[in-house]
Tab-separated table of C-alpha atoms and ligand atoms in Angstrom:
chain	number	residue	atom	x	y	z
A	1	UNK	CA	-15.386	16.254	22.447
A	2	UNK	CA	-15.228	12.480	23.311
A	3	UNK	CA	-16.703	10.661	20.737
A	4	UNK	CA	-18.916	7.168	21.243
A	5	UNK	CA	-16.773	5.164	19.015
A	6	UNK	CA	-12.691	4.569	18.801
A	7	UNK	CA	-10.314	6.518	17.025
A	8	UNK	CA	-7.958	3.994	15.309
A	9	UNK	CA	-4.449	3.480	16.239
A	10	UNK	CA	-4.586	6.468	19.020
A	11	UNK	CA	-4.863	7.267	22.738
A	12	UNK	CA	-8.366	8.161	22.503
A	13	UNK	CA	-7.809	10.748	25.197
A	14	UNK	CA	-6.874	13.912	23.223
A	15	UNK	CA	-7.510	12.230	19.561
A	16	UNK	CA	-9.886	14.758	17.882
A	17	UNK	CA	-11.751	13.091	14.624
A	18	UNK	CA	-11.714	15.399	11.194
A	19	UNK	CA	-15.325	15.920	10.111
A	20	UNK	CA	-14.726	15.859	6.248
A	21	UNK	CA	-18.381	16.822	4.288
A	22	UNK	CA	-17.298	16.870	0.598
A	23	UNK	CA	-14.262	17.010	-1.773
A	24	UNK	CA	-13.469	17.862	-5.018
A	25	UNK	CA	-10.124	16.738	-7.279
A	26	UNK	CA	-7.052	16.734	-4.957
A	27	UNK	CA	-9.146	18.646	-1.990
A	28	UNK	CA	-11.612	17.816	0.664
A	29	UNK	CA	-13.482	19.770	2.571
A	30	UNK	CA	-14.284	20.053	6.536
A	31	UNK	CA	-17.274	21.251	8.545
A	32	UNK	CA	-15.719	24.194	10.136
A	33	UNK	CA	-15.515	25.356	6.300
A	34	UNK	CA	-12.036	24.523	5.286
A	35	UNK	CA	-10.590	23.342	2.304
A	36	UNK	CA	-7.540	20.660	2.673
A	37	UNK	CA	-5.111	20.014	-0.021
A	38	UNK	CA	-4.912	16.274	0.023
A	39	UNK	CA	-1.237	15.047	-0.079
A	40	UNK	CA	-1.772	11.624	1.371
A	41	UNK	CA	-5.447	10.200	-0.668
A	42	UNK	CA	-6.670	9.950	2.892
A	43	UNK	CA	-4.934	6.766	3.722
A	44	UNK	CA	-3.172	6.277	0.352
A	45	UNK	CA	-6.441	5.481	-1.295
A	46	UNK	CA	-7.872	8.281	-3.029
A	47	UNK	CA	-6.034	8.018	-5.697
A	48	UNK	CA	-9.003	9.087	-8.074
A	49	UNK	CA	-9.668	12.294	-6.136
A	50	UNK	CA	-12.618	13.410	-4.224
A	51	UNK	CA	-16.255	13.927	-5.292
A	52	UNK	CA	-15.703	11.853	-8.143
A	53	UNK	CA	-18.910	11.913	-10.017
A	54	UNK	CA	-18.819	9.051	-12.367
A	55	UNK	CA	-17.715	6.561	-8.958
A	56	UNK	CA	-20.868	8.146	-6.797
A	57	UNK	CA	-23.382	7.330	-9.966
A	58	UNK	CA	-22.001	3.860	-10.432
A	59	UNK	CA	-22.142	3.048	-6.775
A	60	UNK	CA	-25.855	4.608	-6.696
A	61	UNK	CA	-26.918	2.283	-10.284
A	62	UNK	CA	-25.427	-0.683	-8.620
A	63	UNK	CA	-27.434	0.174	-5.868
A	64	UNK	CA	-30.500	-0.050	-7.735
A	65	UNK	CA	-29.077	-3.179	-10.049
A	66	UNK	CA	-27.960	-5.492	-7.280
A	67	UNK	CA	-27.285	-4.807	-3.784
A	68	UNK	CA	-27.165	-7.853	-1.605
A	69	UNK	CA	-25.739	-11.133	-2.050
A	70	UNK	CA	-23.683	-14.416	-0.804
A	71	UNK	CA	-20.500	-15.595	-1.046
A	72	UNK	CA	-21.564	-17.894	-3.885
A	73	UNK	CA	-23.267	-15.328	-5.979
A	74	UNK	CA	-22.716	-14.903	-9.493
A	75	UNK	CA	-23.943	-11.519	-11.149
A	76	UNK	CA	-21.952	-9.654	-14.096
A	77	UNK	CA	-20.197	-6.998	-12.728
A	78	UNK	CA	-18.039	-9.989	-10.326
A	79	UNK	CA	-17.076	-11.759	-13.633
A	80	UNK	CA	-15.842	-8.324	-15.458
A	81	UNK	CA	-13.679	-7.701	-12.233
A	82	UNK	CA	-12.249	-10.468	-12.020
A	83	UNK	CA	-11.222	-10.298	-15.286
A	84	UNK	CA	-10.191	-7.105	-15.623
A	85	UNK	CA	-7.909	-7.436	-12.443
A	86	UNK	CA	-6.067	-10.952	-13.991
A	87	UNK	CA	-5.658	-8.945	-17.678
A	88	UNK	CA	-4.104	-6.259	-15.580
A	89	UNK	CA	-1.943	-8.720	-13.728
A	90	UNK	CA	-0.288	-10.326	-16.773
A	91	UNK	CA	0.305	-13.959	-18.226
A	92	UNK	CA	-0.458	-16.646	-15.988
A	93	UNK	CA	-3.088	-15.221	-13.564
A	94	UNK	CA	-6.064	-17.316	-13.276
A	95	UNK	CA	-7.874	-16.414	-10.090
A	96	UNK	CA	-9.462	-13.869	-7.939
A	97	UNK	CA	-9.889	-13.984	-4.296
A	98	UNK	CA	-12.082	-11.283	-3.250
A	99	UNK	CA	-11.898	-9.557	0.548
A	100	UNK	CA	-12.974	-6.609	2.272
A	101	UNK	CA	-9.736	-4.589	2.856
A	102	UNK	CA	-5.398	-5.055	2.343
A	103	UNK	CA	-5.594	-7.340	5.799
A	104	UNK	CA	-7.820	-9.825	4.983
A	105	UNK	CA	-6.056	-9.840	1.644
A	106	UNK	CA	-2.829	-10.682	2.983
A	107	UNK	CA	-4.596	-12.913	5.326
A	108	UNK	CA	-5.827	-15.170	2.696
A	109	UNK	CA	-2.493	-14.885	1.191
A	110	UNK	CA	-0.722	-16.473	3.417
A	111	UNK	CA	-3.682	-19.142	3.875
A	112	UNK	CA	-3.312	-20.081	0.236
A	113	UNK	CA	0.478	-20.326	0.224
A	114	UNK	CA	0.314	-22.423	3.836
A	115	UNK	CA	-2.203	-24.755	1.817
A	116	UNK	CA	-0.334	-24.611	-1.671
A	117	UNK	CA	3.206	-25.276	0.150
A	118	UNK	CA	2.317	-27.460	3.275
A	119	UNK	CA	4.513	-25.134	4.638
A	120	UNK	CA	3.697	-23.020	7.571
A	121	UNK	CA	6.528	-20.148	7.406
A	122	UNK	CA	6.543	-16.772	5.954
A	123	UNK	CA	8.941	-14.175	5.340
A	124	UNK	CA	8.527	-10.364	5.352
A	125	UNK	CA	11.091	-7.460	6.528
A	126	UNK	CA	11.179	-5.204	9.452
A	127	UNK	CA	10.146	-1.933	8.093
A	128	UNK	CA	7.291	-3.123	6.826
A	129	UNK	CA	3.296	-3.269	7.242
A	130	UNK	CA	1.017	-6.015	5.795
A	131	UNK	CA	-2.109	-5.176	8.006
A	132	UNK	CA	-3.544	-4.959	11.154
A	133	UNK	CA	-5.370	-8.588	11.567
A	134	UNK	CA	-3.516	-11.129	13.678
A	135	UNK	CA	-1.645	-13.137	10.458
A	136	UNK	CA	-1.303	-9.497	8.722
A	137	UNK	CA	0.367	-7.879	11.593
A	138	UNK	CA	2.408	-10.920	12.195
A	139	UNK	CA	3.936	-10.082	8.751
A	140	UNK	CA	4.252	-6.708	9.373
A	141	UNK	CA	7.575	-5.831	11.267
A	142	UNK	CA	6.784	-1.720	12.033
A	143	UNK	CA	6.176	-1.007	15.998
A	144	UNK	CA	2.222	-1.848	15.673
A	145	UNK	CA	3.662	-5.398	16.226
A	146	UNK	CA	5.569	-5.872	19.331
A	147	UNK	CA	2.916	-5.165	22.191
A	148	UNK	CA	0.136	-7.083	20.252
A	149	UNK	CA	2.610	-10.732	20.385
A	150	UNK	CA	2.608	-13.066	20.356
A	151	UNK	CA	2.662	-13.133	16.652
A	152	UNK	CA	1.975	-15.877	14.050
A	153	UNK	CA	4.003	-19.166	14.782
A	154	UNK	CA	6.586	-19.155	11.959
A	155	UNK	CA	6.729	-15.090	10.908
A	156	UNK	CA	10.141	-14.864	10.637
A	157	UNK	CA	11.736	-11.440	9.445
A	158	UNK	CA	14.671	-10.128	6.776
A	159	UNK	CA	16.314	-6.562	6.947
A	160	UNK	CA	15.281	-3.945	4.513
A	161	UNK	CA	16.790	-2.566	1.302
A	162	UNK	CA	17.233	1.087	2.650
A	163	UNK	CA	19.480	2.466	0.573
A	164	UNK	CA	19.970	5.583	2.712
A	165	UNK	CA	20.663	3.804	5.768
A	166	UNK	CA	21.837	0.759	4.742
A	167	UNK	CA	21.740	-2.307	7.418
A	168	UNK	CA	24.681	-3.472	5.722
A	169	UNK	CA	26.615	-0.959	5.755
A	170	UNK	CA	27.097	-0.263	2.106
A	171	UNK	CA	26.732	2.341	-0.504
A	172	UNK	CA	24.182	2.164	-3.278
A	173	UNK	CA	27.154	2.684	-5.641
A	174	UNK	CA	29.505	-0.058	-4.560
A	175	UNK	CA	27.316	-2.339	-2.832
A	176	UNK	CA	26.604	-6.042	-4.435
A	177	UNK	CA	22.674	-6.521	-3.268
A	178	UNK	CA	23.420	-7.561	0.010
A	179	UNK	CA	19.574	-7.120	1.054
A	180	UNK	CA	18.733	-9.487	-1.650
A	181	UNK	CA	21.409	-12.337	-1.185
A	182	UNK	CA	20.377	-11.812	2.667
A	183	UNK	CA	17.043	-12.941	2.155
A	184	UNK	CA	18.621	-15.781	0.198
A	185	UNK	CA	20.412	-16.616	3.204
A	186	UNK	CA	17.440	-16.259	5.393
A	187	UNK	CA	15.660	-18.852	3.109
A	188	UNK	CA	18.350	-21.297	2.797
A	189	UNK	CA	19.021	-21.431	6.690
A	190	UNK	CA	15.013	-21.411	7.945
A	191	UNK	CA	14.189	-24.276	5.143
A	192	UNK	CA	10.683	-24.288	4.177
A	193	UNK	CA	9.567	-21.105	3.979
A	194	UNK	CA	6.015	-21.542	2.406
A	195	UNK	CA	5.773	-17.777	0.823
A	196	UNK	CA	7.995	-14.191	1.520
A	197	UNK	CA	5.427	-11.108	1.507
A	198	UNK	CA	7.623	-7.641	0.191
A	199	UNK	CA	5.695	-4.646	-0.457
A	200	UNK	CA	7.219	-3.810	-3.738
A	201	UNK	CA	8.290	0.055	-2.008
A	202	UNK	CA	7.279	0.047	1.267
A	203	UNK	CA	4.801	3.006	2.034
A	204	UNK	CA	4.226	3.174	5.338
A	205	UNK	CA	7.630	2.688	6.576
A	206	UNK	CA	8.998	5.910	4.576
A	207	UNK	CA	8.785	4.707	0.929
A	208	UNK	CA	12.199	2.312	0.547
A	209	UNK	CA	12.858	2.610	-2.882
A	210	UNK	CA	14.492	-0.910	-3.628
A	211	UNK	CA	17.922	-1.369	-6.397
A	212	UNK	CA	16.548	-2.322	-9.563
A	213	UNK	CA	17.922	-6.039	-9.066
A	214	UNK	CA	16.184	-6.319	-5.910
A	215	UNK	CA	13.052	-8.265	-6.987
A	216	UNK	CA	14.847	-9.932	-9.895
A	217	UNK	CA	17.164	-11.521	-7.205
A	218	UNK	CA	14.691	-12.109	-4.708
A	219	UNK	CA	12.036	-14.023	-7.063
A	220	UNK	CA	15.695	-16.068	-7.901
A	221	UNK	CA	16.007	-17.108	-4.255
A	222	UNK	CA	12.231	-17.672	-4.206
A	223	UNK	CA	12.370	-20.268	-7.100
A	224	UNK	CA	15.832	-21.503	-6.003
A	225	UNK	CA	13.817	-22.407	-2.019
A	226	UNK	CA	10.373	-23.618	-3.545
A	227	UNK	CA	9.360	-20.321	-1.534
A	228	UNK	CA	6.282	-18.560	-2.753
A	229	UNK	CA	6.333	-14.596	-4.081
A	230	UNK	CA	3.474	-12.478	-2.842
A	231	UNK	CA	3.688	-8.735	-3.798
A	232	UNK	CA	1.914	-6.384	-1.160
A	233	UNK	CA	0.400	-4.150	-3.487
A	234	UNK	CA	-2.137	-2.245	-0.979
A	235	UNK	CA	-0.679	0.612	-1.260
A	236	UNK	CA	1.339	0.818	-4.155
A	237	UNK	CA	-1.111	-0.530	-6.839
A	238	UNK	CA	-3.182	1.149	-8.906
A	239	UNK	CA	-1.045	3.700	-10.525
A	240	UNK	CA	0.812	4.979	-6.933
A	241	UNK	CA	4.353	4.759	-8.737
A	242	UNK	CA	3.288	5.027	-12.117
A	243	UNK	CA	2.738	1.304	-13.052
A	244	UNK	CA	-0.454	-0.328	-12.778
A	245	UNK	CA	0.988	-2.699	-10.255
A	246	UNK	CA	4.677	-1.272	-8.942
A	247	UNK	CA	6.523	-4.904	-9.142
A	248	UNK	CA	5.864	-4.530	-13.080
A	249	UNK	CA	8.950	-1.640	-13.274
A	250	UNK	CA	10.969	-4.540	-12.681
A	251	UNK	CA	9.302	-7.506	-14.889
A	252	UNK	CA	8.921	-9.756	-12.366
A	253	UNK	CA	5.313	-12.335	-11.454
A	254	UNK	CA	5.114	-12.796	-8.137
A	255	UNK	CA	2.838	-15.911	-7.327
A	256	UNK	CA	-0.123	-14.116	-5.562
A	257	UNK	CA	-0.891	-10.085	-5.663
A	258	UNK	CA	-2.744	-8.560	-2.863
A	259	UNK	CA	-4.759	-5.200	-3.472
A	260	UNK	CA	-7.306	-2.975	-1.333
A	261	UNK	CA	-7.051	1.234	-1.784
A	262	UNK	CA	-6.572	2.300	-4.796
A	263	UNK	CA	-8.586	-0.692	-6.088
A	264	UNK	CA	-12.074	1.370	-5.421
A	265	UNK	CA	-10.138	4.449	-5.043
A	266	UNK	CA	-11.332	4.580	-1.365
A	267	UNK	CA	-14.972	4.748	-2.594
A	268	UNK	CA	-16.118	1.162	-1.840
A	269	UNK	CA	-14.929	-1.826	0.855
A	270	UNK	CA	-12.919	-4.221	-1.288
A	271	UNK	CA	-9.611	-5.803	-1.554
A	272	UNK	CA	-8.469	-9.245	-3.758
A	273	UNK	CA	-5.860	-11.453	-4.228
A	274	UNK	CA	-4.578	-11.909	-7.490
A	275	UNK	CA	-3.521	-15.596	-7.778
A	276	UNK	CA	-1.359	-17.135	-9.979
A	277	UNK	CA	-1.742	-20.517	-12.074
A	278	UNK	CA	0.744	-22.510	-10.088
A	279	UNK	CA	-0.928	-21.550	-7.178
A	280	UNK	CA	-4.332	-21.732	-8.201
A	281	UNK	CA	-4.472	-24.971	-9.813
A	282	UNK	CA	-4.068	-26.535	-6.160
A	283	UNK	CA	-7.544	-25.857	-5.608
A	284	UNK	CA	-9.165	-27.663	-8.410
A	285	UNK	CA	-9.254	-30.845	-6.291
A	286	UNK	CA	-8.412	-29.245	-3.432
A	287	UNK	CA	-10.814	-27.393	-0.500
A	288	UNK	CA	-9.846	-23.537	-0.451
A	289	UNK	CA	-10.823	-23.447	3.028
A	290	UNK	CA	-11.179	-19.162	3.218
A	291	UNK	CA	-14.158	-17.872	2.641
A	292	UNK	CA	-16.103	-14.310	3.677
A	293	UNK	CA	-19.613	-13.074	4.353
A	294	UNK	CA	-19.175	-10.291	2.380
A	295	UNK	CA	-17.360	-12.171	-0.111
A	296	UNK	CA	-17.307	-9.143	-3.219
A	297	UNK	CA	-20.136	-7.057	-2.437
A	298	UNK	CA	-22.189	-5.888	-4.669
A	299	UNK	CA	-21.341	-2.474	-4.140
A	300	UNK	CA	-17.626	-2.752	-3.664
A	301	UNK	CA	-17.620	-4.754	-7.062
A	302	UNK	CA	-18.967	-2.189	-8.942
A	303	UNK	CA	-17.148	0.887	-7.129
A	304	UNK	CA	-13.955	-1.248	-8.589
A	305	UNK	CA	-14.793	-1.894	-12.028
A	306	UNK	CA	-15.673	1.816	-12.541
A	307	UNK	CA	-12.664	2.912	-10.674
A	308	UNK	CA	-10.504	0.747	-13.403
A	309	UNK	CA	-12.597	2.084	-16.344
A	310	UNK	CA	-11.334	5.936	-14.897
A	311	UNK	CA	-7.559	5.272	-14.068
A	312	UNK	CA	-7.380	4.283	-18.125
A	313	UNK	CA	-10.022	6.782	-19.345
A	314	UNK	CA	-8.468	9.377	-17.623
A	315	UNK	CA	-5.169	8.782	-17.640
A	316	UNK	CA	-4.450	8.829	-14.107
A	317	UNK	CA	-1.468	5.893	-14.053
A	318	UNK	CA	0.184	7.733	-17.370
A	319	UNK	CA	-0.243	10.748	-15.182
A	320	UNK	CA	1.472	9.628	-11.771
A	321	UNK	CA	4.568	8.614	-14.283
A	322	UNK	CA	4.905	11.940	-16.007
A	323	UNK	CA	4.796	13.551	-12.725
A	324	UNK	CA	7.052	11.421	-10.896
A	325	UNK	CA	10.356	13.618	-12.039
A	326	UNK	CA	8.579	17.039	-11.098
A	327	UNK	CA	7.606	15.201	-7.646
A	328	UNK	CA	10.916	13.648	-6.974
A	329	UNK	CA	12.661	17.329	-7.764
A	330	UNK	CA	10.229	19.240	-5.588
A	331	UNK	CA	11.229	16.885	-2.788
A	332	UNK	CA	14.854	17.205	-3.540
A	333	UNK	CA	14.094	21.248	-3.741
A	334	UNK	CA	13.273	20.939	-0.589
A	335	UNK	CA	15.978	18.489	1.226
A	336	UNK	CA	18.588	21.400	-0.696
A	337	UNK	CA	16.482	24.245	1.464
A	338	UNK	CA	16.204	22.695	4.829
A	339	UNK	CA	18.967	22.036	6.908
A	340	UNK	CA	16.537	19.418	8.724
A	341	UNK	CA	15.653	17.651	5.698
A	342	UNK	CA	18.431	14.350	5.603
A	343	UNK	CA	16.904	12.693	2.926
A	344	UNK	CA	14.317	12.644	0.096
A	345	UNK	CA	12.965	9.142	-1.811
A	346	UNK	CA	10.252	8.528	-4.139
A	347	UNK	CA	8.596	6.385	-6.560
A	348	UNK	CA	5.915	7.913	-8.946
A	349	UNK	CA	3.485	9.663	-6.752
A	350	UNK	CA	4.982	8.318	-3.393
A	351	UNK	CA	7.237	9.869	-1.805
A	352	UNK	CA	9.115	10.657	1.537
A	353	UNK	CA	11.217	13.610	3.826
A	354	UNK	CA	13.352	12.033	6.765
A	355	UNK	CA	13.463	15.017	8.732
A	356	UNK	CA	16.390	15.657	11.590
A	357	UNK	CA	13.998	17.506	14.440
A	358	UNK	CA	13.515	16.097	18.124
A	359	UNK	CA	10.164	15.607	19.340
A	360	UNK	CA	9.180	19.129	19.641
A	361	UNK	CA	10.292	20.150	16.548
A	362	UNK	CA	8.258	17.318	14.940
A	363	UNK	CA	5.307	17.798	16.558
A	364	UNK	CA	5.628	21.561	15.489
A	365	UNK	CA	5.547	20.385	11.922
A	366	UNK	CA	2.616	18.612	12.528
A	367	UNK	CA	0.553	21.668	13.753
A	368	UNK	CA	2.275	23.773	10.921
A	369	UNK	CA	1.282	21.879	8.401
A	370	UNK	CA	-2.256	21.574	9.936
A	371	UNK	CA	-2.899	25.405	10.535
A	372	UNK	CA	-1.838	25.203	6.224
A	373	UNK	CA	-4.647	22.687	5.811
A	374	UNK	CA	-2.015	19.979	4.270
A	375	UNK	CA	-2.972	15.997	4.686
A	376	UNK	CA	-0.105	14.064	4.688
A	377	UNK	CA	1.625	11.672	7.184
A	378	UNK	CA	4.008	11.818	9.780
A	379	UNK	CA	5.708	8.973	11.063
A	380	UNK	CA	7.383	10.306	14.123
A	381	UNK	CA	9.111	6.284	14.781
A	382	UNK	CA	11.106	7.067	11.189
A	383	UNK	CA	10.597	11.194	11.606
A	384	UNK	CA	9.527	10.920	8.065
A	385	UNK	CA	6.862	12.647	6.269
A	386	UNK	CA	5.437	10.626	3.752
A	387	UNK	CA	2.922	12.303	0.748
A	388	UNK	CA	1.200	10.536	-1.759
A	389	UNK	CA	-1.223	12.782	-3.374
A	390	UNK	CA	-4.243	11.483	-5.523
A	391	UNK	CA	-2.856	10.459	-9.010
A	392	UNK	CA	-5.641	13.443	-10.589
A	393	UNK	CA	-3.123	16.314	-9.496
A	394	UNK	CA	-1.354	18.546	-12.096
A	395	UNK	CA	2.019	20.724	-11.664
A	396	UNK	CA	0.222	23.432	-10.446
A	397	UNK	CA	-1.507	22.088	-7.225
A	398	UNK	CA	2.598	20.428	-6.784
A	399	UNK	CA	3.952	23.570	-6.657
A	400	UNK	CA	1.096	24.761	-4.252
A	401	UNK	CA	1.929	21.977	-2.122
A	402	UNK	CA	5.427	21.901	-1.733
A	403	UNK	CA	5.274	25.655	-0.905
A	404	UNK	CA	2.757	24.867	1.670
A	405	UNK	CA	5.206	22.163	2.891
A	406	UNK	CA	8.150	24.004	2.521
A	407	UNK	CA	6.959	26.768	5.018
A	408	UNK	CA	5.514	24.261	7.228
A	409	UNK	CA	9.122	22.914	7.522
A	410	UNK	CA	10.249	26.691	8.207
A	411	UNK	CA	8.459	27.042	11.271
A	412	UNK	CA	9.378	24.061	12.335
A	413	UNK	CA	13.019	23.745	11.960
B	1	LIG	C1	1.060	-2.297	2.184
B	1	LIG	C2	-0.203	-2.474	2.985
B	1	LIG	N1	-0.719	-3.705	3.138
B	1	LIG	C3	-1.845	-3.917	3.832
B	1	LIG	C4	-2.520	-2.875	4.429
B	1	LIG	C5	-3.771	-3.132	5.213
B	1	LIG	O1	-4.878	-2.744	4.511
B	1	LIG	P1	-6.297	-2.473	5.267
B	1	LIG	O2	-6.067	-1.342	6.198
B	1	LIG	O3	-7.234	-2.192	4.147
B	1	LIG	O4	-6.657	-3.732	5.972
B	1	LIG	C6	-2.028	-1.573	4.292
B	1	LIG	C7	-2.731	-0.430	4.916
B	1	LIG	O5	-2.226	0.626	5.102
B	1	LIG	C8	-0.827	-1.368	3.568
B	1	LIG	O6	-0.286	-0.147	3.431
């Protein structure tokens, strides 16, 4: 049935919609009475699980509390955010800039670093995505860019640290950080490069899992340029690869954080950027000139703030760590049983497949794992399927899902 509205990022012709009418835990459920096992948190964002009851009753008190306001508002619940989010964050964040999603995050981002710098250039890598708004897709360097050019004047791009297929041509083993000294280079030769935007592992792009001296080196060549640090944590934050925030595994502080997913657990419309002292402090004297209608909404506010009260209470970020060896060998498990699996990569509760099949065997997957009502994605650019299931799931409801996987792969391969 055509539908009155668009389906995102699709031909429309063809593109059926999923009707989902409830969910529980790692599982949501669809009108023609099935039950999906949810290996992707809808769109990496259910990382609390479905049907959560404590999110739906503070959504519904908030309701009741506070439910409209104005950019300029003050109430209670916008102060505790904010502060929660900079404790979270570490020494030396000061601000919060609130949005409505991981675009306008980014988008504010790279306002704030143009304005901090008085530079206009910013950095990001190919396999990449930052967001679908003009300045967001600008950054981003996956094939949603190209036919929407052109792009932002001064998005310039570095080559990824894909360890698997490395783009220069080394070995993980032997190799001296080539993808970090390269964006080095890239700095020192463009000159004034107000701010570079990494996600920490991209997600998207089919989870690149960088060398432990990646972001080390990079925030190096970032002080060594005067060049900004912004980590992309849309995806990966909140708890995704075990950390609150994934850039923490390797003790770096970027200069500005952006967030949006996990941040309500896909329960409320909210995303923030995390800013930094040095960066913040320009806009004591200075106009901030960014600014939203729906500047933290009420409701978005509070779906947040309860959101961080159940990834401690519950244990959800200590959970996607002590999971993240049975997830890694379940993938491996099944790269050693399928020809057609080249490689496996993960990070906490984020992993990928790069799968050898042509376009019919791909496609085959996709109904396969369908007709096994499995969520995940499949990125038929990379041939990768990427899962990323809510940070709530146990060992048990793994297992179930790699066997559903694993048999999906069967019948395709
Ligand atoms: C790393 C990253 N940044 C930004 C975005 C954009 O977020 P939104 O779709 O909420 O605008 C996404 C969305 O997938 C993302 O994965």
């Amino acid at each position: 049935m055509s539908e009155p509205f668009f389906f995102t990022w699709s031909k429309q012709r063809g593109t059926t919609g999923v009707e989902m009418v409830g969910g529980e835990g790692c599982f949501f459920d669809t009108a023609d009475g099935a039950r999906w096992l949810d290996l992707g948190s809808l769109v990496y964002s259910a990382n609390l699980g479905h049907g959560h009851p404590r999110m739906i009753a503070a959504i519904k008190a908030q309701a009741d509390r506070l439910c409209l306001s104005m950019p300029k508002s003050v109430f209670p619940e916008k102060r505790a955010l904010a502060e929660r989010l900079l404790a979270l964050a570490g020494k030396g964040f000061t601000k919060v800039f609130f949005t409505l999603g991981g675009s306008e995050a980014n988008e504010n981002a790279i306002k704030m670093a143009r304005l901090a710098t008085g530079r206009f250039k910013v950095l990001s890598r190919y396999r990449s995505y930052h967001g679908a708004t003009m300045g967001a897709l600008s950054l981003s360097g996956d094939y949603r860019r190209p036919p929407l050019e052109p792009a932002l004047v001064g998005a310039i791009k570095a080559l990824d640290c894909y360890c698997d297929r490395c783009p220069f041509g080394q070995s993980l083993a032997s190799c001296a950080r080539e993808c970090a000294t390269h964006v080095d280079d890239v700095l020192r030769m463009e000159a004034n490069v107000a701010a570079v935007f990494l996600e920490p592992v991209p997600g998207a792009n089919g989870v690149l899992v960088p060398p432990e001296e990646y972001w080390p080196l990079v925030r190096a060549a970032c002080d060594q340029h005067g060049t900004l640090l912004v980590a992309d944590e849309v995806l990966t934050g909140f708890g995704r690869t075990g950390n609150w925030f994934a850039h923490q595994r390797w003790g770096v502080t970027p200069d500005m954080i952006t967030l949006s997913k996990g941040l309500t657990g896909g329960y409320g419309v909210l995303g923030a950027v995390l800013v930094h002292e040095r960066v913040a402090s320009r806009f004591e004297d200075e106009t901030l000139l960014a600014g939203l209608t729906q500047y933290a909404h009420p409701l978005g506010v509070a779906a947040a703030l309860e959101a961080m009260a159940i990834y401690e209470e519950e244990g959800l970020i200590d959970n996607a760590e002590k999971l993240s060896g049975p997830f890694a060998a379940g993938l491996a498990a099944l790269r050693e049983a399928h020809a057609c699996v080249r490689f496996s990569r993960s990070l906490g509760l984020l992993g990928a497949l790069e799968l050898d099949l042509d376009d019919a065997g791909f496609n085959k997957l996709g109904a396969a794992l369908k007709d096994r009502h499995v969520h995940a994605f499949l990125r038929p650019t990379d041939r990768a399927l990427i899962l990323a299931p809510p940070l709530c799931i146990d060992e048990a409801i793994l297992a179930d899902g790699f066997a559903r996987v694993g048999a999906a792969i069967a019948e395709a391969s």
